[in-house]
XYZ file of C-alpha atoms in Angstrom:
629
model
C 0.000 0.000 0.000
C 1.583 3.233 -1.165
C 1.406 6.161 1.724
C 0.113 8.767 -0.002
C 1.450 11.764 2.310
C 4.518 10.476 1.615
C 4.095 10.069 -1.808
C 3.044 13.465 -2.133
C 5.703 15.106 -0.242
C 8.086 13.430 -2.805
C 6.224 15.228 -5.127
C 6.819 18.409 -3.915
C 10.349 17.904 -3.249
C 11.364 16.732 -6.737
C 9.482 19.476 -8.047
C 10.696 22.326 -6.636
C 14.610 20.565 -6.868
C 13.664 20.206 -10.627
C 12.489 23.462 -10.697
C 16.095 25.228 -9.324
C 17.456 22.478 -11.841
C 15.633 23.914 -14.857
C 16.241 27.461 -14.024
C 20.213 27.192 -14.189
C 20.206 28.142 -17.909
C 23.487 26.247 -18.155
C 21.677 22.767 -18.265
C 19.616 23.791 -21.217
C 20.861 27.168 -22.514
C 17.008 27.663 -23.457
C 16.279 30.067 -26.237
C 13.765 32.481 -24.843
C 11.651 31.146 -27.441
C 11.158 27.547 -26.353
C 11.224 27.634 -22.760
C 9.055 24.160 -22.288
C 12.549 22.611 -23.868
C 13.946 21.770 -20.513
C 15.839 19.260 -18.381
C 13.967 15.681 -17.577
C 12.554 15.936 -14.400
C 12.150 12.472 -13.754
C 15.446 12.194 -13.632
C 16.228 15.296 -11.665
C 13.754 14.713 -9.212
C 15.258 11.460 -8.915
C 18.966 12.293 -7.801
C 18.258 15.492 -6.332
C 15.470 13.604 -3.653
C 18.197 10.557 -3.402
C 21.192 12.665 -2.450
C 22.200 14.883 -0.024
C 23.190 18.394 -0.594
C 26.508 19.506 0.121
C 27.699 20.962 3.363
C 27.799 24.935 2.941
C 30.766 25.035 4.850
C 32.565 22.909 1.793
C 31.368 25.186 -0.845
C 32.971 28.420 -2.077
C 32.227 30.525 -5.270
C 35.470 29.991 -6.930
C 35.357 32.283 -9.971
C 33.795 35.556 -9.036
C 30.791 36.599 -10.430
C 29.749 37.721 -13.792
C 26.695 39.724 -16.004
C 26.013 39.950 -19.392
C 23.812 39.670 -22.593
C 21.422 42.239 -21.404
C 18.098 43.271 -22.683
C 15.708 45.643 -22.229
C 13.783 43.520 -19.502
C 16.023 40.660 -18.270
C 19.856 39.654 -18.102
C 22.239 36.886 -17.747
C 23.940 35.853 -14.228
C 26.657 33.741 -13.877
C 29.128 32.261 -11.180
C 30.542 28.703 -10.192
C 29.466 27.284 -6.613
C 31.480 24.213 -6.202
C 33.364 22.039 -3.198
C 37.057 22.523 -4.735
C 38.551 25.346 -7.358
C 39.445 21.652 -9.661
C 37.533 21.511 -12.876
C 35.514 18.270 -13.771
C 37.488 15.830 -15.729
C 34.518 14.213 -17.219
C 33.727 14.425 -21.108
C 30.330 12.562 -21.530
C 28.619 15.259 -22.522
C 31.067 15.823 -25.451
C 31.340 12.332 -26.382
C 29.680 9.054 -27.372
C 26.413 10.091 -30.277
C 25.694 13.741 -28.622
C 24.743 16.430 -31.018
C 27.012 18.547 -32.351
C 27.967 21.366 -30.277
C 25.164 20.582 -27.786
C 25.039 22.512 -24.128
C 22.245 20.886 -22.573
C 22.788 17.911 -20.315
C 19.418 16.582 -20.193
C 20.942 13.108 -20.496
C 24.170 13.452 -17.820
C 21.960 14.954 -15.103
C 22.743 11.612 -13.354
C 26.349 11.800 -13.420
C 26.325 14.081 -10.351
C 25.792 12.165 -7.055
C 25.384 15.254 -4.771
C 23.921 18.741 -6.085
C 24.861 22.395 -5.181
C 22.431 24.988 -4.066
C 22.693 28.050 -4.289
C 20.089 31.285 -3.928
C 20.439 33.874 -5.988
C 18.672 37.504 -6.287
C 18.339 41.640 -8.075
C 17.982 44.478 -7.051
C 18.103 48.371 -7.521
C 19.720 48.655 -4.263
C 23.150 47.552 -3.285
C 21.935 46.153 0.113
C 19.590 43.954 -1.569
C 16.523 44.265 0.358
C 14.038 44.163 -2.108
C 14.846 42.119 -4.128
C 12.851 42.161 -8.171
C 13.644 39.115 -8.755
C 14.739 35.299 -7.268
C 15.134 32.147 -7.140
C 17.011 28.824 -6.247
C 19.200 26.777 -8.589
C 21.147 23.876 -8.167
C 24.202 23.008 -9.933
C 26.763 19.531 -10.135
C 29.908 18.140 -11.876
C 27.949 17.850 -14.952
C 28.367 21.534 -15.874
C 31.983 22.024 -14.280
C 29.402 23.590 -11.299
C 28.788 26.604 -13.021
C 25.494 28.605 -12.667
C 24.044 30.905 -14.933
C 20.583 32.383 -14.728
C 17.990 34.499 -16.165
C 17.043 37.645 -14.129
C 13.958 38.842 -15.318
C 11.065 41.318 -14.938
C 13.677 43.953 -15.273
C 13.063 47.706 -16.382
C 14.934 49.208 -19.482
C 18.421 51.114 -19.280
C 18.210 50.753 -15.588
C 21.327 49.715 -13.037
C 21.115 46.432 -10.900
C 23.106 44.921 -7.995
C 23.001 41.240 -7.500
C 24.427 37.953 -5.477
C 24.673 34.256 -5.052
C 24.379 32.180 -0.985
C 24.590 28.976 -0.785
C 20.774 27.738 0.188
C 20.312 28.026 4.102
C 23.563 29.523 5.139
C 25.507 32.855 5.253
C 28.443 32.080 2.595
C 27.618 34.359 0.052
C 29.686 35.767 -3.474
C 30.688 39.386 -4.032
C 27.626 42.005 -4.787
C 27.697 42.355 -8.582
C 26.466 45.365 -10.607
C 24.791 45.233 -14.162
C 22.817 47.179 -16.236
C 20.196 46.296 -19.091
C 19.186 48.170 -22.269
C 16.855 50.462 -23.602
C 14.004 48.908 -24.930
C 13.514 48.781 -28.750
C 11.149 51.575 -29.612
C 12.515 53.934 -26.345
C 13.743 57.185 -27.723
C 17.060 56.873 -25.987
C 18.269 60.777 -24.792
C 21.317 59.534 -22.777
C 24.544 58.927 -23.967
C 25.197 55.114 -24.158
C 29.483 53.756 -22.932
C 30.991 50.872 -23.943
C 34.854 49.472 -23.362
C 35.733 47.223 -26.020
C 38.514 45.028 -25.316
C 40.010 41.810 -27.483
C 43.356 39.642 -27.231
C 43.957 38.926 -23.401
C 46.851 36.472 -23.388
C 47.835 34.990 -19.784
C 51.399 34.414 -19.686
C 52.175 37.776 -21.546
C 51.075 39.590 -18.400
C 48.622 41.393 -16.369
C 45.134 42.145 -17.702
C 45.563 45.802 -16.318
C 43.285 47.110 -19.083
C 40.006 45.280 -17.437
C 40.678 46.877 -14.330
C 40.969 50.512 -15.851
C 37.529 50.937 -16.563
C 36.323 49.802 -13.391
C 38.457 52.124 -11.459
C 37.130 55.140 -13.489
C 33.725 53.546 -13.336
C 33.654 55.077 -17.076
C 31.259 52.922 -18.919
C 28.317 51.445 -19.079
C 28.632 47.786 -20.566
C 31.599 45.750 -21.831
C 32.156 44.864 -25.074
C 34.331 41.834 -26.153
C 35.319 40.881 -29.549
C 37.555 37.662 -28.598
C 40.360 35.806 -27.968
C 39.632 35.948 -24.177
C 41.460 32.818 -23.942
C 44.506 31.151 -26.127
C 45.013 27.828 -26.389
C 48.675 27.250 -26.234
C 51.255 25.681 -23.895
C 53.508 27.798 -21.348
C 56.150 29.151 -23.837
C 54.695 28.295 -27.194
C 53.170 31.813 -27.123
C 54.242 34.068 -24.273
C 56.163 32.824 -21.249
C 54.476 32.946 -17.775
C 57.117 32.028 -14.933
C 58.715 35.529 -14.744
C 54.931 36.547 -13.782
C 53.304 33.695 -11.823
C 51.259 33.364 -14.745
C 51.554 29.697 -16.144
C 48.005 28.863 -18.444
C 47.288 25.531 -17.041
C 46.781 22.691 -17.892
C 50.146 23.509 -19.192
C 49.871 22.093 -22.420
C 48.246 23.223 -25.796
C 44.584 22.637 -24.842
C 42.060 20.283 -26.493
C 39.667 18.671 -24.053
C 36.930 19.724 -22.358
C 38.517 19.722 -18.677
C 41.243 21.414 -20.903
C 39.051 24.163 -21.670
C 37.320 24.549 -18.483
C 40.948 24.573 -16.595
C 41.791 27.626 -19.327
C 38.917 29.658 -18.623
C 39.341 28.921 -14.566
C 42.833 30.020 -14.976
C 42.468 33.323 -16.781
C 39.357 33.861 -13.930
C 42.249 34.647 -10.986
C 43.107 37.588 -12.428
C 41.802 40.354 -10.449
C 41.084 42.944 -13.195
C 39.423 40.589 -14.879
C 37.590 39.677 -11.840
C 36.687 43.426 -11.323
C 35.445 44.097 -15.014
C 32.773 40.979 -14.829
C 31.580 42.343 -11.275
C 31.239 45.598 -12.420
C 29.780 45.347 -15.561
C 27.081 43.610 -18.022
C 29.132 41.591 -20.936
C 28.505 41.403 -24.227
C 31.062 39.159 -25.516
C 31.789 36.719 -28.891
C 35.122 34.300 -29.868
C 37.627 34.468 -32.349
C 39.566 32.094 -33.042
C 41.684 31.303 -29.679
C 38.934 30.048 -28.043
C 39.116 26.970 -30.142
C 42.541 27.370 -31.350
C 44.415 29.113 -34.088
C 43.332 30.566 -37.188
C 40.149 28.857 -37.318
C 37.771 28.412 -39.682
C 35.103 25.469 -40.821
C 36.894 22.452 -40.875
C 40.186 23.231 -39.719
C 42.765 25.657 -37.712
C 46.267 26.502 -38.324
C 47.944 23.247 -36.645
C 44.664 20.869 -37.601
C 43.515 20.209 -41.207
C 41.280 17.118 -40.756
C 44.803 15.850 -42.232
C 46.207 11.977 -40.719
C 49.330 14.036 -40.225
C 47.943 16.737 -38.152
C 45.543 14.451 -36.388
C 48.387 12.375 -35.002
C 49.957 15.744 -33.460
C 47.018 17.301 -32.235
C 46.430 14.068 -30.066
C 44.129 12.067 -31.799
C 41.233 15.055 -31.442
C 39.535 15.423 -34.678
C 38.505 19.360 -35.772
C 34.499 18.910 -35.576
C 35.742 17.255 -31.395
C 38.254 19.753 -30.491
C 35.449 22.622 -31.374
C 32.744 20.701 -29.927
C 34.592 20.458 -26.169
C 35.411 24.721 -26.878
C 32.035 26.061 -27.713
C 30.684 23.796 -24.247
C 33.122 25.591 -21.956
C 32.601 28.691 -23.714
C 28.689 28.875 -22.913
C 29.649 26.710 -19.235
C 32.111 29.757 -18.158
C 30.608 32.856 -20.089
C 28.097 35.081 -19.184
C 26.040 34.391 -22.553
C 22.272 32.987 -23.855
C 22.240 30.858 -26.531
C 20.410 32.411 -29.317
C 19.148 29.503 -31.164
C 17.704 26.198 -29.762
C 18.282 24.815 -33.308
C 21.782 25.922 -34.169
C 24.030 25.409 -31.118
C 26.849 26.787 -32.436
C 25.240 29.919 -32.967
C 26.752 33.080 -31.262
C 25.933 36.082 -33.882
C 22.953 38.354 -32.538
C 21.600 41.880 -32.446
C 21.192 44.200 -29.040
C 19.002 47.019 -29.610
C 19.854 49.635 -27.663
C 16.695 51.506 -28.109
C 16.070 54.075 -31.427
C 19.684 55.201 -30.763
C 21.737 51.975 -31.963
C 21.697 47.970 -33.423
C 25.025 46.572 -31.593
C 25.781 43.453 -34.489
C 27.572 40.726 -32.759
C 28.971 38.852 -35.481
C 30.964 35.525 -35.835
C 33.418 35.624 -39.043
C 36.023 32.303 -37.053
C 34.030 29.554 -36.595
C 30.586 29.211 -37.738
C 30.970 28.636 -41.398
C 34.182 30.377 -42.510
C 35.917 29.608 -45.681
C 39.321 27.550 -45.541
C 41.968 30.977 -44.403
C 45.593 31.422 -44.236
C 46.685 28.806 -42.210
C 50.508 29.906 -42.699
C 51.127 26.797 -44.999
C 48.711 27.953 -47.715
C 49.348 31.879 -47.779
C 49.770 31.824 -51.532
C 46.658 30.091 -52.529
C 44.434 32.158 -50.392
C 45.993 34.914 -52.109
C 44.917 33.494 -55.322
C 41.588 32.602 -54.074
C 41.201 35.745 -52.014
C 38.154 36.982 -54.072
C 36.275 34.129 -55.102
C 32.593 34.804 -55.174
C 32.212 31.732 -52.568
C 33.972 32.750 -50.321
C 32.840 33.767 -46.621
C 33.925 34.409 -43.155
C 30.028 33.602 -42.047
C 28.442 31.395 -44.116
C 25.291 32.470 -46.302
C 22.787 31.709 -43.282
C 24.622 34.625 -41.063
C 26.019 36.533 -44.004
C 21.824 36.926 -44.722
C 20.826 38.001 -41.397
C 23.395 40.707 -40.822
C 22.181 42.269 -43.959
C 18.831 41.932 -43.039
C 20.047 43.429 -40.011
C 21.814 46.072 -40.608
C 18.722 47.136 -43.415
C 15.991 46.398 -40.502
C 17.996 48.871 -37.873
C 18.176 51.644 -40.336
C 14.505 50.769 -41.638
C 12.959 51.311 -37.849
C 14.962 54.644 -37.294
C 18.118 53.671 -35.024
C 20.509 56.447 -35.366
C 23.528 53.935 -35.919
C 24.732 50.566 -36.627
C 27.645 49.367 -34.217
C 28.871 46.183 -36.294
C 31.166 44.008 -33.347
C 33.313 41.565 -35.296
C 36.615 39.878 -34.848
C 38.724 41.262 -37.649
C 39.812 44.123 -39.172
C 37.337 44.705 -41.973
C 39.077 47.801 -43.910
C 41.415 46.938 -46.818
C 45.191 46.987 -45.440
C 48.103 46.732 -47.949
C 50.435 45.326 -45.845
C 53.226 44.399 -48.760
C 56.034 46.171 -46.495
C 56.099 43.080 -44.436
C 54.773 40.351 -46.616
C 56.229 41.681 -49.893
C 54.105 41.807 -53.194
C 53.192 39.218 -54.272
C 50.776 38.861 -50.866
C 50.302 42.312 -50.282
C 46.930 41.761 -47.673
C 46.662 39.818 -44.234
C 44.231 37.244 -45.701
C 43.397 35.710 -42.559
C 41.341 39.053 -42.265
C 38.284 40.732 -44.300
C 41.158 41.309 -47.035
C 40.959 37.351 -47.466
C 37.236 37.573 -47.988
C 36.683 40.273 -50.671
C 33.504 39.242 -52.012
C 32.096 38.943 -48.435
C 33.308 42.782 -48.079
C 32.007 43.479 -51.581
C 29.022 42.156 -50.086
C 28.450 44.257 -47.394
C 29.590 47.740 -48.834
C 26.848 46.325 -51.727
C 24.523 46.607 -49.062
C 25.470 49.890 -47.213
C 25.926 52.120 -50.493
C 22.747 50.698 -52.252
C 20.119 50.980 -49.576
C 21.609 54.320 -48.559
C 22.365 52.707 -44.972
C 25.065 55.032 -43.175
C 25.887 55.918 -39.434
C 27.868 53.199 -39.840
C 30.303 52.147 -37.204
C 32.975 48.579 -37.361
C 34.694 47.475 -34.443
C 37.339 45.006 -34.557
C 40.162 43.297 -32.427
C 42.315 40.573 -33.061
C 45.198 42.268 -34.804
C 47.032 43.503 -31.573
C 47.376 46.487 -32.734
C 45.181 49.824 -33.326
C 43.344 50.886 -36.712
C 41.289 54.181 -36.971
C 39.740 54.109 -41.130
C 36.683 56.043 -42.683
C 34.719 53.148 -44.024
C 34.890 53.234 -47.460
C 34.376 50.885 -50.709
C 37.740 51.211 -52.408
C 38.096 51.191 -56.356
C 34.189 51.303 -56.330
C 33.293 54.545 -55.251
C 35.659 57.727 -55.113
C 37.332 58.845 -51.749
C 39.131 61.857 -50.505
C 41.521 60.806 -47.546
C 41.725 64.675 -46.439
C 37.951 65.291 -46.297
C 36.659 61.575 -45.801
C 34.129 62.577 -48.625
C 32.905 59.115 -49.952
C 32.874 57.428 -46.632
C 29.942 55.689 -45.877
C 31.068 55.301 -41.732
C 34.166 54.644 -39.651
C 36.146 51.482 -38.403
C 37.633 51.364 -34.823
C 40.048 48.754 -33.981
C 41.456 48.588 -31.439
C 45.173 46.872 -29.610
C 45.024 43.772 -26.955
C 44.755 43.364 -23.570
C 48.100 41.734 -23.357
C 48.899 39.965 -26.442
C 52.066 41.342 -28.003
C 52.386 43.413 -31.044
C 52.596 42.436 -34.798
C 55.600 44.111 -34.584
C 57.388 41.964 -32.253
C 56.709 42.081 -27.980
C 59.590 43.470 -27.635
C 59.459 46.785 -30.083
C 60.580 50.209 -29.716
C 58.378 53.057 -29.938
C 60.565 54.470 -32.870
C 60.240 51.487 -34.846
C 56.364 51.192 -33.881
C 55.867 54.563 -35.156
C 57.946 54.458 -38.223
C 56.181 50.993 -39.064
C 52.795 53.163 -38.316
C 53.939 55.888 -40.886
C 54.400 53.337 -43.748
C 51.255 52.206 -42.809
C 50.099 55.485 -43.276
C 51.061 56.108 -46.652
C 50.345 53.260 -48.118
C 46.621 52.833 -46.960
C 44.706 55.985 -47.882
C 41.381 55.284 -45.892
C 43.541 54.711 -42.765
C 43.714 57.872 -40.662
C 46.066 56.964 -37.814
C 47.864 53.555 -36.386
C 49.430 52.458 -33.619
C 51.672 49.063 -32.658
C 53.382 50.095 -29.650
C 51.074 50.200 -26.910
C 48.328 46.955 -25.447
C 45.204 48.528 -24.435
C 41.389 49.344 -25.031
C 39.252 52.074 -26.378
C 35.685 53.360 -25.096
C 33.078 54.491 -27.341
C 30.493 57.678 -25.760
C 27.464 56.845 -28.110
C 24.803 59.792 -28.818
C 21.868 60.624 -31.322
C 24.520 63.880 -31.911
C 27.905 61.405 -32.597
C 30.075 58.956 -31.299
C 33.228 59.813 -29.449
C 36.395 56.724 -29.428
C 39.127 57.384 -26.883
C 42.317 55.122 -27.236
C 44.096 54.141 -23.785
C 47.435 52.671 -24.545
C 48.604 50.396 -21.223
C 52.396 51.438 -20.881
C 52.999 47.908 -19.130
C 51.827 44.290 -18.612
C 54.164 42.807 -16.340
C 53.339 43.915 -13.297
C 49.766 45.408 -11.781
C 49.246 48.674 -12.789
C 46.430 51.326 -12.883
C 48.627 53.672 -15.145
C 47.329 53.949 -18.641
C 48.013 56.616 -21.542
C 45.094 58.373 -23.552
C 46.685 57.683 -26.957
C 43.949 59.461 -29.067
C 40.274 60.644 -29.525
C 37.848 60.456 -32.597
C 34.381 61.790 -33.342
C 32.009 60.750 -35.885
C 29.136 63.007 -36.264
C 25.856 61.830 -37.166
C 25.145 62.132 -40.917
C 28.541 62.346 -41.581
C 29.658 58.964 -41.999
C 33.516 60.121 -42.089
C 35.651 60.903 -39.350
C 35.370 64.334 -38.006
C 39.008 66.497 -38.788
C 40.470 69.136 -36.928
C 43.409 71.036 -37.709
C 43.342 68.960 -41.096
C 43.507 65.590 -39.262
C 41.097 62.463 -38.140
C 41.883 63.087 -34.328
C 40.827 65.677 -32.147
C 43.553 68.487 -32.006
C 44.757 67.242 -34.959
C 47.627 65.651 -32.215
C 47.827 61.869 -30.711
C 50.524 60.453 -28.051
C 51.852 57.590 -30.679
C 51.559 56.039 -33.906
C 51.080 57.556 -36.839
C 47.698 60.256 -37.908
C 47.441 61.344 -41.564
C 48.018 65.448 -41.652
C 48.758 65.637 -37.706
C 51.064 65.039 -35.501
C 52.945 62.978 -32.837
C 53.199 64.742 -29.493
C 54.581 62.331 -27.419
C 54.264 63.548 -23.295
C 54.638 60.007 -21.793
C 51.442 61.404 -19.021
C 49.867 59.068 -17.708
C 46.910 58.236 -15.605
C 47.060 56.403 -12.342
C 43.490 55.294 -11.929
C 43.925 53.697 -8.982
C 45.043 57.260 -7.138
C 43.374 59.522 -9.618
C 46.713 61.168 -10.213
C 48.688 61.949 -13.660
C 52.072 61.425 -14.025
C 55.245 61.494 -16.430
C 55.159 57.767 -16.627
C 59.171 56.020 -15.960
C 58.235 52.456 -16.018
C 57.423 50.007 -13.773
């Protein structure tokens, strides 16, 4: 005879542990769309009434806390609850007949023998005492005991604090802030700030440029275009032990514990730390996050060859990307945007009638074969092939559906994030003439350009703004359609917007980590003249750039960092832009791009170079004549 009361308090329990199950995005990664495509809760139910909880006294939050892929009325939360800093060693959910590039765990639920609870709550107050939103979640192994979550019922453009406790005790994570966005159709009057970062490479030193930002509180969301991560082995790309900064596992990284170890890693450092705690993420890969030059089937040191199989240790492309894109969406504070296309990361924000933000992905959703150092020659000759993409026709469609939507409903611009420098560079100084272009970059994809420009110059779409990272080094261009429509590098006139790019976070120069700032800047000046849409270049310094976003224009300011290799607040301003609305050009003053017609370093077509070496400490607040470390 079953005892009902019993029976029914079984019930409850299972429900409301599947429940906290379900609402940890990172077992389903639910599109917002298809929200009944959950977890099974037989099976949760199951091992969450069966096992004990653990002790909160065992549990710590490991990794910080983190924000990010805001809207108008909700936003993503994200930390890691678990009983030791290790990562989970297991790869079942990246093995065996899963599908491809899959993040639930419907089916591995079971792995776990004892869940992790954890509380978790928003506010408009820092104290936290009324709270908009809550709930409970649990967590396991399964998911490297990560926990991300949707805060919802949010209000537009507004600022949030938030925090994790373990369930029934007092350990609790760091108060986070975030932020979300104006709501489509708001007529947005305030100035919108972003910090756009790319390239932060462990071993090569300190991520000071994270930390910047925070300290001047100077923004309003980050913005990151990749390469958060790399791949290698201490000393196959930057050397560590003169820092304390070894990238473990210390090895070129290919498994799924491999990845998750990578990301834990690159989570100690306390700028980093500080920039996901103190503000909302809106982040995409490159090609580090997987590995090297990436694109569809292969990477630079994996061709789906016997050869290259045997060296990469027996992990096939299609696997190595698989156990990637599953510690990418375990570890970052992201939604998945499609419940049918799991390797899906390209999306639009719309930050209200004042801007479309265009995440795209031109590494590793369907890119055609690049320079993969081996085969520079034949990309050359291929370089403008009709066929050829860095997206793939599905997301090559959408972005110019996009871009023609936003300027169809009335945004005032179009803020295009993608990974590599999209403006034409002649770069036959280093690589000599016969492969004049970097065709790892847009210049490898000219149709795919052609493409695009198609789009901007024959539906009349301007206000156009590119960002890009990935180069190391920083690019300031009017936008322009070269050979197809005329251009005046002194006025700008035939511009149809501008192109930011910007340095790295830590990653060295093209020019070699350890070059001079007279060589930087003479390499800048043949830049220069050889490149008539680009208005000013820099390789010397690592850094970031912030963009001040308004119906009226859109101010860039450059920060160079003057060193990675110890903790520093100091940083440079290298140089400031303005593009005004309408004018799709870069504004000039004193006959130059910049403002002042002056920048600290590099090289700016009809200014000049006014090197004062001031910096700002903005961890005192003070400027000083910076000396070194």
């Amino acid at each position: 005879m079953l005892d009902c009361a019993r029976f029914a308090c079984f019930l409850g329990a299972a429900s409301a542990a599947s429940a906290a199950f379900v609402d940890n995005l990172n077992y389903q990664s639910p599109s917002r769309h298809h929200a009944s495509l959950g977890v099974s809760i037989n099976r949760v139910a199951k091992r969450t009434y069966a096992t004990p909880h653990w002790s909160p006294n065992q549990l710590s939050f490991t990794h910080g806390i983190a924000s990010g892929d805001p809207s108008d009325d909700s936003v993503i939360l994200w930390t890691r609850a678990a009983p030791t800093n290790e990562n989970d060693a297991s790869n079942v959910t990246v093995s065996g007949y899963v599908p491809l590039y899959d993040h639930s765990t419907e089916e591995y639920v079971e792995a776990s023998n004892a869940p992790v609870c954890v509380d978790w709550k928003i506010g408009t107050s820092k104290d936290l005492r009324h709270a908009v939103d809550s709930g409970t979640v649990y967590t396991s192994s399964d998911i490297d005991y990560t926990i991300k979550v949707e805060a919802k019922r949010l209000r537009p453009f507004t600022t949030y604090y938030y925090q994790f406790s373990i369930c029934n005790s007092k350990n609790k994570s760091p108060v986070g802030r975030t932020k979300t966005i104006p709501s489509k159709n708001d007529r947005t009057a305030a100035t919108v700030k972003l910090a756009v970062y790319s390239c932060s490479n462990y071993p090569f030193g300190f991520f000071n440029a994270y930390g910047n930002a925070v300290r001047k509180d100077s923004v309003d969301y980050v913005v990151h275009l990749g390469d958060y991560i790399y791949e290698y082995a201490n000393g196959d790309y930057g050397w560590g032990d003169a820092y304390g900064r070894i990238p473990l596992p210390n090895r070129e990284i290919r498994t799924l514990y491999d990845y998750r170890k990578r990301y834990a890693t690159y989570r100690t450092d306390i700028d980093l730390l500080a920039s996901h705690q103190s503000f909302p993420w809106i982040p995409v890969w490159d090609d580090h996050e997987v590995a090297d030059n990436t694109w569809r089937d292969g990477s630079a040191h994996l061709n789906n060859t016997e050869e290259s199989f045997i060296q990469d240790g027996g992990v096939s492309v299609d696997q190595r990307k698989m156990n990637a894109v599953r510690a990418y969406f375990e570890w970052m504070p992201i939604r998945q945007v499609d419940m049918d296309d799991n390797l899906r990361i390209w999306r639009n924000f719309q930050f209200g009638n004042l801007f479309d933000l265009v995440m795209l992905d031109t590494r590793q959703y369907d890119r055609s074969i690049t320079d993969v150092y081996w085969n520079t020659h034949y990309t050359a000759d291929i370089y403008n092939d009709a066929s050829r993409s860095l997206m793939g026709p599905r997301q090559e469609a959408w972005f110019y559906r996009t871009l023609k939507d936003s300027a169809k409903r009335g945004a005032t611009w179009r803020v295009v994030g993608n990974q590599i420098v999209f403006s034409r560079i002649n770069a036959s100084i280093s690589t000599g003439p016969q492969t004049p272009f970097n065709y790892d970059q847009w210049d490898g994809y000219q149709a795919n350009r052609n493409r695009t420009f198609h789009t901007l110059y024959e539906n009349k779409i301007g206000n156009n703004i590119f960002l890009a990272g990935d180069s190391h080094a920083s690019w300031v261009s009017d936008l322009v359609w070269l050979d197809e429509h005329p251009y005046d590098p002194k006025t700008g006139k035939g511009s149809m917007g501008v192109e930011f790019a910007g340095s790295a976070v830590s990653s060295p120069s093209p020019a070699g980590q350890n070059v001079t700032l007279d060589y930087a800047q003479m390499a800048s000046g043949i830049f220069i003249a050889t490149n008539s849409e680009l208005q000013w270049q820099d390789f010397y310094y690592r850094g970031y750039y912030e963009l001040s976003i308004s119906h009226e224009k859109v101010d860039a300011a450059y920060f160079g960092i003057p060193t990675t290799t110890v903790r520093s607040g100091a940083e440079i301003s290298l140089a400031n832009f303005t593009v005004r609305a309408g004018a799709n050009k870069l504004y000039r003053e004193n006959g130059a791009a910049a403002r002042g017609g002056r920048v600290e370093a590099g090289s700016l077509r009809g200014g000049k170079v006014a090197s004062k070496n001031l910096a700002h400490d903005t961890e005192t607040g003070k400027w000083v004549t910076y000396r070194g470390p």
